[in-house]
């Protein structure tokens, strides 16, 4: 049985298989008459809605569980919650603070576990991101050799994005303020997946000639106490029209959302002609359908 905790749980071929399933017309019903439990320790708009709809499109019944309803490690251990859910459901998605909770879930689960965002990664977002880039540039194979620049925090989103786009042959550039780069261990993991990765603290240099520019919030969920410090540290890392002008003529702008306009991106870029954030949000559903379908085929 296979799980999806991070993009490099997949080979490049398997990554392409998921994208192909996501691009298939809706119709297959591998979840007919079955349940999917979706556990959330944090808020969500896109992930909850795209996963629920993906489950419905695959013929199943989604059951979203909010943090106060099960109390992971407070009312009951992660292990006991997961073993209970396995009695009813054919797949479990979880959005958690600590990635280790997902690893503990995998250790006791008899059904596939899907990471719906942890401190380590956001693989469903990475899949949607590459679907969006593939739509833009002519399919997954057309991404080979193109340049993707990520400006901002070397966080969960950056890591999954670098793996997903890099495993399809994109050159990855990440520009972050000092102290907020991908960790050495994460950069090594990305490079071990065969990805060409350049890390710097120079957004302008990183954006020059890029085919896509991506950013995420400066303060992720759970880091709110660091918000004032982060506002100062990231002050020179806003994606502006001036920064976008350095990218290639047909470059697009991506953001996983939610966005903080005026912080990591200006309103003008987010709402501008290069922005693909709404097709990207829609692709969350197609990517989720592809990922769930693939995992169900590999039970
Ligand atoms: N991009 C993303 O994961 O959005 P939500 O936090 O709204 O699910
Ligand atoms: N990096 C953000 C992504 C939200 C989708 C967070 O972890 O809060």
mmCIF file of C-alpha atoms and ligand atoms in Angstrom:
data_model
loop_
_atom_site.group_PDB
_atom_site.id
_atom_site.type_symbol
_atom_site.label_atom_id
_atom_site.label_comp_id
_atom_site.label_asym_id
_atom_site.label_seq_id
_atom_site.Cartn_x
_atom_site.Cartn_y
_atom_site.Cartn_z
ATOM 1 C CA UNK A 1 0.000 0.000 0.000
ATOM 2 C CA UNK A 2 1.191 3.494 -0.850
ATOM 3 C CA UNK A 3 0.839 6.781 1.050
ATOM 4 C CA UNK A 4 1.424 10.382 -0.048
ATOM 5 C CA UNK A 5 3.272 12.360 2.623
ATOM 6 C CA UNK A 6 5.579 14.227 0.242
ATOM 7 C CA UNK A 7 6.153 14.406 -3.510
ATOM 8 C CA UNK A 8 9.328 12.339 -3.376
ATOM 9 C CA UNK A 9 7.296 9.395 -2.089
ATOM 10 C CA UNK A 10 6.657 9.144 -5.850
ATOM 11 C CA UNK A 11 8.977 8.403 -8.749
ATOM 12 C CA UNK A 12 8.845 10.902 -11.634
ATOM 13 C CA UNK A 13 6.834 8.305 -13.588
ATOM 14 C CA UNK A 14 4.317 7.953 -10.745
ATOM 15 C CA UNK A 15 4.075 11.735 -10.481
ATOM 16 C CA UNK A 16 3.139 11.844 -14.173
ATOM 17 C CA UNK A 17 0.579 9.033 -13.636
ATOM 18 C CA UNK A 18 -1.162 11.129 -10.959
ATOM 19 C CA UNK A 19 -1.213 14.177 -13.240
ATOM 20 C CA UNK A 20 -2.681 12.053 -16.066
ATOM 21 C CA UNK A 21 -5.417 10.733 -13.765
ATOM 22 C CA UNK A 22 -6.152 14.304 -12.677
ATOM 23 C CA UNK A 23 -6.520 15.341 -16.306
ATOM 24 C CA UNK A 24 -8.921 12.466 -17.129
ATOM 25 C CA UNK A 25 -12.593 13.390 -17.492
ATOM 26 C CA UNK A 26 -14.576 12.751 -14.305
ATOM 27 C CA UNK A 27 -16.249 9.347 -14.436
ATOM 28 C CA UNK A 28 -14.202 6.647 -12.692
ATOM 29 C CA UNK A 29 -15.710 5.672 -9.319
ATOM 30 C CA UNK A 30 -13.052 3.759 -7.354
ATOM 31 C CA UNK A 31 -14.516 5.072 -4.076
ATOM 32 C CA UNK A 32 -18.093 3.925 -4.794
ATOM 33 C CA UNK A 33 -19.870 3.268 -1.507
ATOM 34 C CA UNK A 34 -16.748 4.087 0.538
ATOM 35 C CA UNK A 35 -15.684 6.863 2.893
ATOM 36 C CA UNK A 36 -12.746 9.252 3.052
ATOM 37 C CA UNK A 37 -11.895 10.812 6.428
ATOM 38 C CA UNK A 38 -10.389 14.306 6.219
ATOM 39 C CA UNK A 39 -8.810 15.417 9.503
ATOM 40 C CA UNK A 40 -7.952 19.094 10.016
ATOM 41 C CA UNK A 41 -5.803 20.541 12.818
ATOM 42 C CA UNK A 42 -5.748 23.944 11.038
ATOM 43 C CA UNK A 43 -8.180 26.044 8.977
ATOM 44 C CA UNK A 44 -8.658 25.406 5.255
ATOM 45 C CA UNK A 45 -10.687 26.709 2.328
ATOM 46 C CA UNK A 46 -9.100 25.140 -0.777
ATOM 47 C CA UNK A 47 -7.869 21.863 0.671
ATOM 48 C CA UNK A 48 -11.113 20.943 2.389
ATOM 49 C CA UNK A 49 -13.332 21.865 -0.560
ATOM 50 C CA UNK A 50 -11.108 20.369 -3.261
ATOM 51 C CA UNK A 51 -10.657 17.116 -1.335
ATOM 52 C CA UNK A 52 -14.351 16.778 -0.506
ATOM 53 C CA UNK A 53 -15.309 17.324 -4.132
ATOM 54 C CA UNK A 54 -12.594 14.995 -5.392
ATOM 55 C CA UNK A 55 -13.946 12.247 -3.123
ATOM 56 C CA UNK A 56 -17.483 12.858 -4.412
ATOM 57 C CA UNK A 57 -16.276 12.810 -8.030
ATOM 58 C CA UNK A 58 -14.656 9.401 -7.357
ATOM 59 C CA UNK A 59 -17.981 8.066 -6.044
ATOM 60 C CA UNK A 60 -17.162 8.274 -2.323
ATOM 61 C CA UNK A 61 -18.404 10.039 0.775
ATOM 62 C CA UNK A 62 -16.091 12.636 2.391
ATOM 63 C CA UNK A 63 -16.221 13.134 6.123
ATOM 64 C CA UNK A 64 -14.435 16.245 7.349
ATOM 65 C CA UNK A 65 -13.321 16.116 10.981
ATOM 66 C CA UNK A 66 -12.466 19.366 12.739
ATOM 67 C CA UNK A 67 -9.790 19.512 15.464
ATOM 68 C CA UNK A 68 -12.219 19.796 18.357
ATOM 69 C CA UNK A 69 -14.110 16.698 17.186
ATOM 70 C CA UNK A 70 -11.366 14.121 17.767
ATOM 71 C CA UNK A 71 -8.603 15.954 19.642
ATOM 72 C CA UNK A 72 -5.511 14.384 18.089
ATOM 73 C CA UNK A 73 -3.197 13.511 21.007
ATOM 74 C CA UNK A 74 -5.459 15.288 23.496
ATOM 75 C CA UNK A 75 -8.710 13.324 23.613
ATOM 76 C CA UNK A 76 -7.108 10.278 21.978
ATOM 77 C CA UNK A 77 -3.740 9.385 20.473
ATOM 78 C CA UNK A 78 -3.120 9.814 16.761
ATOM 79 C CA UNK A 79 -2.694 6.039 16.548
ATOM 80 C CA UNK A 80 -6.072 5.289 18.134
ATOM 81 C CA UNK A 81 -7.877 7.866 15.986
ATOM 82 C CA UNK A 82 -6.334 6.436 12.816
ATOM 83 C CA UNK A 83 -7.086 2.809 13.746
ATOM 84 C CA UNK A 84 -10.679 3.817 14.441
ATOM 85 C CA UNK A 85 -11.067 5.662 11.123
ATOM 86 C CA UNK A 86 -9.634 2.649 9.263
ATOM 87 C CA UNK A 87 -12.692 0.669 10.440
ATOM 88 C CA UNK A 88 -14.919 2.877 8.271
ATOM 89 C CA UNK A 89 -12.917 4.673 5.615
ATOM 90 C CA UNK A 90 -10.861 3.671 2.561
ATOM 91 C CA UNK A 91 -8.552 6.671 2.679
ATOM 92 C CA UNK A 92 -7.477 9.230 5.306
ATOM 93 C CA UNK A 93 -6.291 12.788 4.640
ATOM 94 C CA UNK A 94 -4.744 14.820 7.460
ATOM 95 C CA UNK A 95 -3.681 18.469 7.877
ATOM 96 C CA UNK A 96 -1.397 18.590 10.901
ATOM 97 C CA UNK A 97 1.151 20.844 12.555
ATOM 98 C CA UNK A 98 3.886 18.246 13.060
ATOM 99 C CA UNK A 99 4.776 16.017 10.124
ATOM 100 C CA UNK A 100 5.628 13.293 12.665
ATOM 101 C CA UNK A 101 1.885 12.840 13.263
ATOM 102 C CA UNK A 102 1.517 11.727 9.640
ATOM 103 C CA UNK A 103 4.382 9.276 10.051
ATOM 104 C CA UNK A 104 2.735 7.881 13.166
ATOM 105 C CA UNK A 105 -0.524 7.571 11.224
ATOM 106 C CA UNK A 106 1.211 5.646 8.433
ATOM 107 C CA UNK A 107 2.719 3.241 10.972
ATOM 108 C CA UNK A 108 -0.721 1.992 12.113
ATOM 109 C CA UNK A 109 -2.926 2.611 9.081
ATOM 110 C CA UNK A 110 -4.496 -0.063 6.907
ATOM 111 C CA UNK A 111 -5.580 2.572 4.340
ATOM 112 C CA UNK A 112 -3.599 5.185 2.366
ATOM 113 C CA UNK A 113 -2.681 8.366 4.287
ATOM 114 C CA UNK A 114 -2.517 11.691 2.398
ATOM 115 C CA UNK A 115 -0.705 14.772 3.703
ATOM 116 C CA UNK A 116 -3.096 17.725 3.408
ATOM 117 C CA UNK A 117 -0.355 20.120 4.749
ATOM 118 C CA UNK A 118 2.180 19.650 7.501
ATOM 119 C CA UNK A 119 5.129 21.726 8.684
ATOM 120 C CA UNK A 120 7.200 19.741 6.180
ATOM 121 C CA UNK A 121 5.212 19.718 2.975
ATOM 122 C CA UNK A 122 2.082 20.335 0.959
ATOM 123 C CA UNK A 123 2.157 17.674 -1.757
ATOM 124 C CA UNK A 124 -1.428 18.168 -2.979
ATOM 125 C CA UNK A 125 -0.558 21.820 -3.551
ATOM 126 C CA UNK A 126 2.620 20.850 -5.418
ATOM 127 C CA UNK A 127 0.591 18.564 -7.698
ATOM 128 C CA UNK A 128 -1.903 21.354 -8.440
ATOM 129 C CA UNK A 129 0.958 23.766 -9.082
ATOM 130 C CA UNK A 130 2.540 21.563 -11.734
ATOM 131 C CA UNK A 131 -0.881 20.875 -13.301
ATOM 132 C CA UNK A 132 -1.288 24.653 -13.607
ATOM 133 C CA UNK A 133 2.165 25.077 -15.139
ATOM 134 C CA UNK A 134 1.479 22.165 -17.487
ATOM 135 C CA UNK A 135 -1.794 23.804 -18.597
ATOM 136 C CA UNK A 136 0.129 26.994 -19.253
ATOM 137 C CA UNK A 137 3.136 25.677 -21.106
ATOM 138 C CA UNK A 138 1.745 22.726 -23.088
ATOM 139 C CA UNK A 139 1.677 19.657 -20.835
ATOM 140 C CA UNK A 140 3.931 18.081 -18.188
ATOM 141 C CA UNK A 141 6.651 17.207 -20.714
ATOM 142 C CA UNK A 142 6.849 20.843 -21.839
ATOM 143 C CA UNK A 143 8.078 21.925 -18.394
ATOM 144 C CA UNK A 144 11.509 20.351 -18.872
ATOM 145 C CA UNK A 145 14.172 23.094 -18.837
ATOM 146 C CA UNK A 146 11.824 25.917 -17.878
ATOM 147 C CA UNK A 147 12.625 28.048 -14.845
ATOM 148 C CA UNK A 148 10.457 28.325 -11.730
ATOM 149 C CA UNK A 149 11.358 30.982 -9.159
ATOM 150 C CA UNK A 150 9.958 30.912 -5.643
ATOM 151 C CA UNK A 151 10.349 34.132 -3.646
ATOM 152 C CA UNK A 152 9.857 33.931 0.112
ATOM 153 C CA UNK A 153 9.871 31.503 3.001
ATOM 154 C CA UNK A 154 11.590 28.161 2.398
ATOM 155 C CA UNK A 155 8.571 26.455 3.901
ATOM 156 C CA UNK A 156 6.256 23.477 3.369
ATOM 157 C CA UNK A 157 4.872 24.880 0.097
ATOM 158 C CA UNK A 158 8.332 25.720 -1.280
ATOM 159 C CA UNK A 159 9.630 22.230 -0.568
ATOM 160 C CA UNK A 160 6.772 20.342 -2.260
ATOM 161 C CA UNK A 161 6.772 22.775 -5.186
ATOM 162 C CA UNK A 162 10.522 22.367 -5.713
ATOM 163 C CA UNK A 163 10.151 18.592 -5.698
ATOM 164 C CA UNK A 164 7.112 18.470 -7.999
ATOM 165 C CA UNK A 165 8.304 20.997 -10.577
ATOM 166 C CA UNK A 166 11.920 19.875 -10.312
ATOM 167 C CA UNK A 167 11.035 16.205 -10.846
ATOM 168 C CA UNK A 168 9.385 17.285 -14.119
ATOM 169 C CA UNK A 169 12.671 18.875 -15.192
ATOM 170 C CA UNK A 170 12.145 22.510 -14.211
ATOM 171 C CA UNK A 171 15.105 24.488 -12.915
ATOM 172 C CA UNK A 172 14.196 25.703 -9.420
ATOM 173 C CA UNK A 173 15.401 28.999 -7.960
ATOM 174 C CA UNK A 174 14.461 29.923 -4.400
ATOM 175 C CA UNK A 175 15.159 33.408 -3.055
ATOM 176 C CA UNK A 176 14.661 33.820 0.716
ATOM 177 C CA UNK A 177 15.884 36.224 3.388
ATOM 178 C CA UNK A 178 18.782 35.042 5.538
ATOM 179 C CA UNK A 179 17.508 32.539 8.069
ATOM 180 C CA UNK A 180 14.456 31.534 6.007
ATOM 181 C CA UNK A 181 16.018 29.439 3.231
ATOM 182 C CA UNK A 182 15.206 25.769 2.761
ATOM 183 C CA UNK A 183 17.167 23.904 5.410
ATOM 184 C CA UNK A 184 20.327 22.165 4.230
ATOM 185 C CA UNK A 185 18.574 18.844 4.810
ATOM 186 C CA UNK A 186 15.583 19.902 2.697
ATOM 187 C CA UNK A 187 17.811 21.238 -0.082
ATOM 188 C CA UNK A 188 19.729 17.957 -0.048
ATOM 189 C CA UNK A 189 16.461 16.023 -0.249
ATOM 190 C CA UNK A 190 15.313 18.092 -3.225
ATOM 191 C CA UNK A 191 18.654 17.641 -5.003
ATOM 192 C CA UNK A 192 18.585 13.906 -4.197
ATOM 193 C CA UNK A 193 15.370 13.733 -6.227
ATOM 194 C CA UNK A 194 17.436 14.862 -9.228
ATOM 195 C CA UNK A 195 16.312 18.482 -9.102
ATOM 196 C CA UNK A 196 18.460 21.442 -10.209
ATOM 197 C CA UNK A 197 18.073 23.848 -7.273
ATOM 198 C CA UNK A 198 19.635 27.280 -6.726
ATOM 199 C CA UNK A 199 19.072 29.027 -3.388
ATOM 200 C CA UNK A 200 19.918 32.706 -2.835
ATOM 201 C CA UNK A 201 18.798 35.846 -1.013
ATOM 202 C CA UNK A 202 18.409 37.867 -4.242
ATOM 203 C CA UNK A 203 14.825 37.952 -5.601
ATOM 204 C CA UNK A 204 15.754 40.090 -8.618
ATOM 205 C CA UNK A 205 18.498 37.735 -9.785
ATOM 206 C CA UNK A 206 16.256 34.726 -9.169
ATOM 207 C CA UNK A 207 13.369 36.214 -11.196
ATOM 208 C CA UNK A 208 15.464 37.228 -14.203
ATOM 209 C CA UNK A 209 14.232 35.227 -17.197
ATOM 210 C CA UNK A 210 11.988 32.965 -15.087
ATOM 211 C CA UNK A 211 8.961 31.290 -16.685
ATOM 212 C CA UNK A 212 6.974 31.336 -13.443
ATOM 213 C CA UNK A 213 7.220 33.288 -10.195
ATOM 214 C CA UNK A 214 5.631 31.852 -7.054
ATOM 215 C CA UNK A 215 5.224 33.076 -3.499
ATOM 216 C CA UNK A 216 3.492 32.105 -0.268
ATOM 217 C CA UNK A 217 2.659 33.895 2.972
ATOM 218 C CA UNK A 218 5.504 35.099 5.173
ATOM 219 C CA UNK A 219 3.839 33.741 8.316
ATOM 220 C CA UNK A 220 2.464 30.240 8.040
ATOM 221 C CA UNK A 221 -0.287 28.813 10.249
ATOM 222 C CA UNK A 222 1.173 28.188 13.686
ATOM 223 C CA UNK A 223 3.885 30.889 13.336
ATOM 224 C CA UNK A 224 1.651 33.840 14.271
ATOM 225 C CA UNK A 225 3.843 34.785 17.257
ATOM 226 C CA UNK A 226 6.719 35.478 14.807
ATOM 227 C CA UNK A 227 4.593 37.661 12.543
ATOM 228 C CA UNK A 228 6.069 41.087 13.476
ATOM 229 C CA UNK A 229 9.645 39.841 13.094
ATOM 230 C CA UNK A 230 8.816 38.153 9.799
ATOM 231 C CA UNK A 231 7.238 41.356 8.420
ATOM 232 C CA UNK A 232 10.589 43.059 8.999
ATOM 233 C CA UNK A 233 12.729 40.192 7.723
ATOM 234 C CA UNK A 234 10.752 39.689 4.486
ATOM 235 C CA UNK A 235 10.282 43.410 3.714
ATOM 236 C CA UNK A 236 12.401 43.223 0.516
ATOM 237 C CA UNK A 237 10.736 40.038 -0.729
ATOM 238 C CA UNK A 238 7.378 41.293 -2.009
ATOM 239 C CA UNK A 239 6.533 40.129 -5.532
ATOM 240 C CA UNK A 240 5.829 43.407 -7.316
ATOM 241 C CA UNK A 241 5.218 44.403 -10.936
ATOM 242 C CA UNK A 242 8.874 45.507 -11.046
ATOM 243 C CA UNK A 243 10.025 42.032 -10.015
ATOM 244 C CA UNK A 244 7.641 40.363 -12.505
ATOM 245 C CA UNK A 245 9.062 42.616 -15.248
ATOM 246 C CA UNK A 246 12.411 40.846 -14.842
ATOM 247 C CA UNK A 247 10.832 37.474 -15.630
ATOM 248 C CA UNK A 248 10.323 36.218 -19.181
ATOM 249 C CA UNK A 249 7.709 37.903 -21.362
ATOM 250 C CA UNK A 250 5.180 35.060 -20.966
ATOM 251 C CA UNK A 251 5.927 34.394 -17.277
ATOM 252 C CA UNK A 252 3.017 33.587 -14.971
ATOM 253 C CA UNK A 253 2.481 34.308 -11.288
ATOM 254 C CA UNK A 254 1.359 31.592 -8.863
ATOM 255 C CA UNK A 255 0.378 31.610 -5.172
ATOM 256 C CA UNK A 256 -1.060 28.722 -3.171
ATOM 257 C CA UNK A 257 -3.391 31.157 -1.305
ATOM 258 C CA UNK A 258 -4.554 32.499 1.066
ATOM 259 C CA UNK A 259 -2.692 35.684 0.061
ATOM 260 C CA UNK A 260 -1.795 38.680 2.154
ATOM 261 C CA UNK A 261 -1.979 41.471 -0.388
ATOM 262 C CA UNK A 262 0.667 44.126 0.252
ATOM 263 C CA UNK A 263 2.938 41.656 2.036
ATOM 264 C CA UNK A 264 4.320 38.787 -0.070
ATOM 265 C CA UNK A 265 2.567 40.044 -3.245
ATOM 266 C CA UNK A 266 1.031 43.301 -4.403
ATOM 267 C CA UNK A 267 -2.626 43.487 -5.278
ATOM 268 C CA UNK A 268 -1.566 44.521 -8.765
ATOM 269 C CA UNK A 269 0.373 41.295 -9.413
ATOM 270 C CA UNK A 270 -2.224 39.044 -7.797
ATOM 271 C CA UNK A 271 -5.039 40.576 -9.847
ATOM 272 C CA UNK A 272 -2.903 41.242 -12.930
ATOM 273 C CA UNK A 273 -2.848 39.525 -16.344
ATOM 274 C CA UNK A 274 0.000 37.174 -15.434
ATOM 275 C CA UNK A 275 -1.724 35.789 -12.360
ATOM 276 C CA UNK A 276 -2.979 32.189 -12.616
ATOM 277 C CA UNK A 277 -4.030 31.830 -8.986
ATOM 278 C CA UNK A 278 -7.670 30.917 -9.707
ATOM 279 C CA UNK A 279 -6.939 28.170 -12.253
ATOM 280 C CA UNK A 280 -4.329 27.026 -9.715
ATOM 281 C CA UNK A 281 -7.000 26.892 -6.986
ATOM 282 C CA UNK A 282 -9.307 24.915 -9.314
ATOM 283 C CA UNK A 283 -6.479 22.522 -10.090
ATOM 284 C CA UNK A 284 -6.374 21.595 -6.401
ATOM 285 C CA UNK A 285 -9.520 19.542 -7.079
ATOM 286 C CA UNK A 286 -8.193 17.845 -10.219
ATOM 287 C CA UNK A 287 -4.855 17.123 -8.546
ATOM 288 C CA UNK A 288 -6.617 15.703 -5.483
ATOM 289 C CA UNK A 289 -8.790 13.485 -7.689
ATOM 290 C CA UNK A 290 -5.703 12.230 -9.503
ATOM 291 C CA UNK A 291 -3.822 11.571 -6.268
ATOM 292 C CA UNK A 292 -6.707 9.771 -4.550
ATOM 293 C CA UNK A 293 -7.447 7.683 -7.648
ATOM 294 C CA UNK A 294 -3.765 6.679 -7.922
ATOM 295 C CA UNK A 295 -3.531 5.773 -4.227
ATOM 296 C CA UNK A 296 -6.697 3.664 -4.466
ATOM 297 C CA UNK A 297 -5.205 1.792 -7.417
ATOM 298 C CA UNK A 298 -2.083 1.062 -5.348
ATOM 299 C CA UNK A 299 -3.818 -0.204 -2.194
HETATM 300 N N1 LIG B 1 -3.584 26.430 -0.495
HETATM 301 C C1 LIG B 1 -4.227 25.896 0.554
HETATM 302 O O1 LIG B 1 -3.853 24.835 1.073
HETATM 303 O O2 LIG B 1 -5.319 26.586 0.949
HETATM 304 P P1 LIG B 1 -6.180 26.278 2.260
HETATM 305 O O3 LIG B 1 -5.284 26.533 3.447
HETATM 306 O O4 LIG B 1 -7.338 27.207 2.177
HETATM 307 O O5 LIG B 1 -6.603 24.839 2.234
HETATM 308 N N1 LIG B 2 2.723 27.942 4.237
HETATM 309 C C1 LIG B 2 1.307 28.086 4.512
HETATM 310 C C2 LIG B 2 0.518 27.418 3.436
HETATM 311 C C3 LIG B 2 -0.957 27.516 3.577
HETATM 312 C C4 LIG B 2 -1.686 26.833 2.467
HETATM 313 C C5 LIG B 2 0.992 27.506 5.874
HETATM 314 O O1 LIG B 2 1.582 26.478 6.241
HETATM 315 O O2 LIG B 2 0.178 28.075 6.597
#
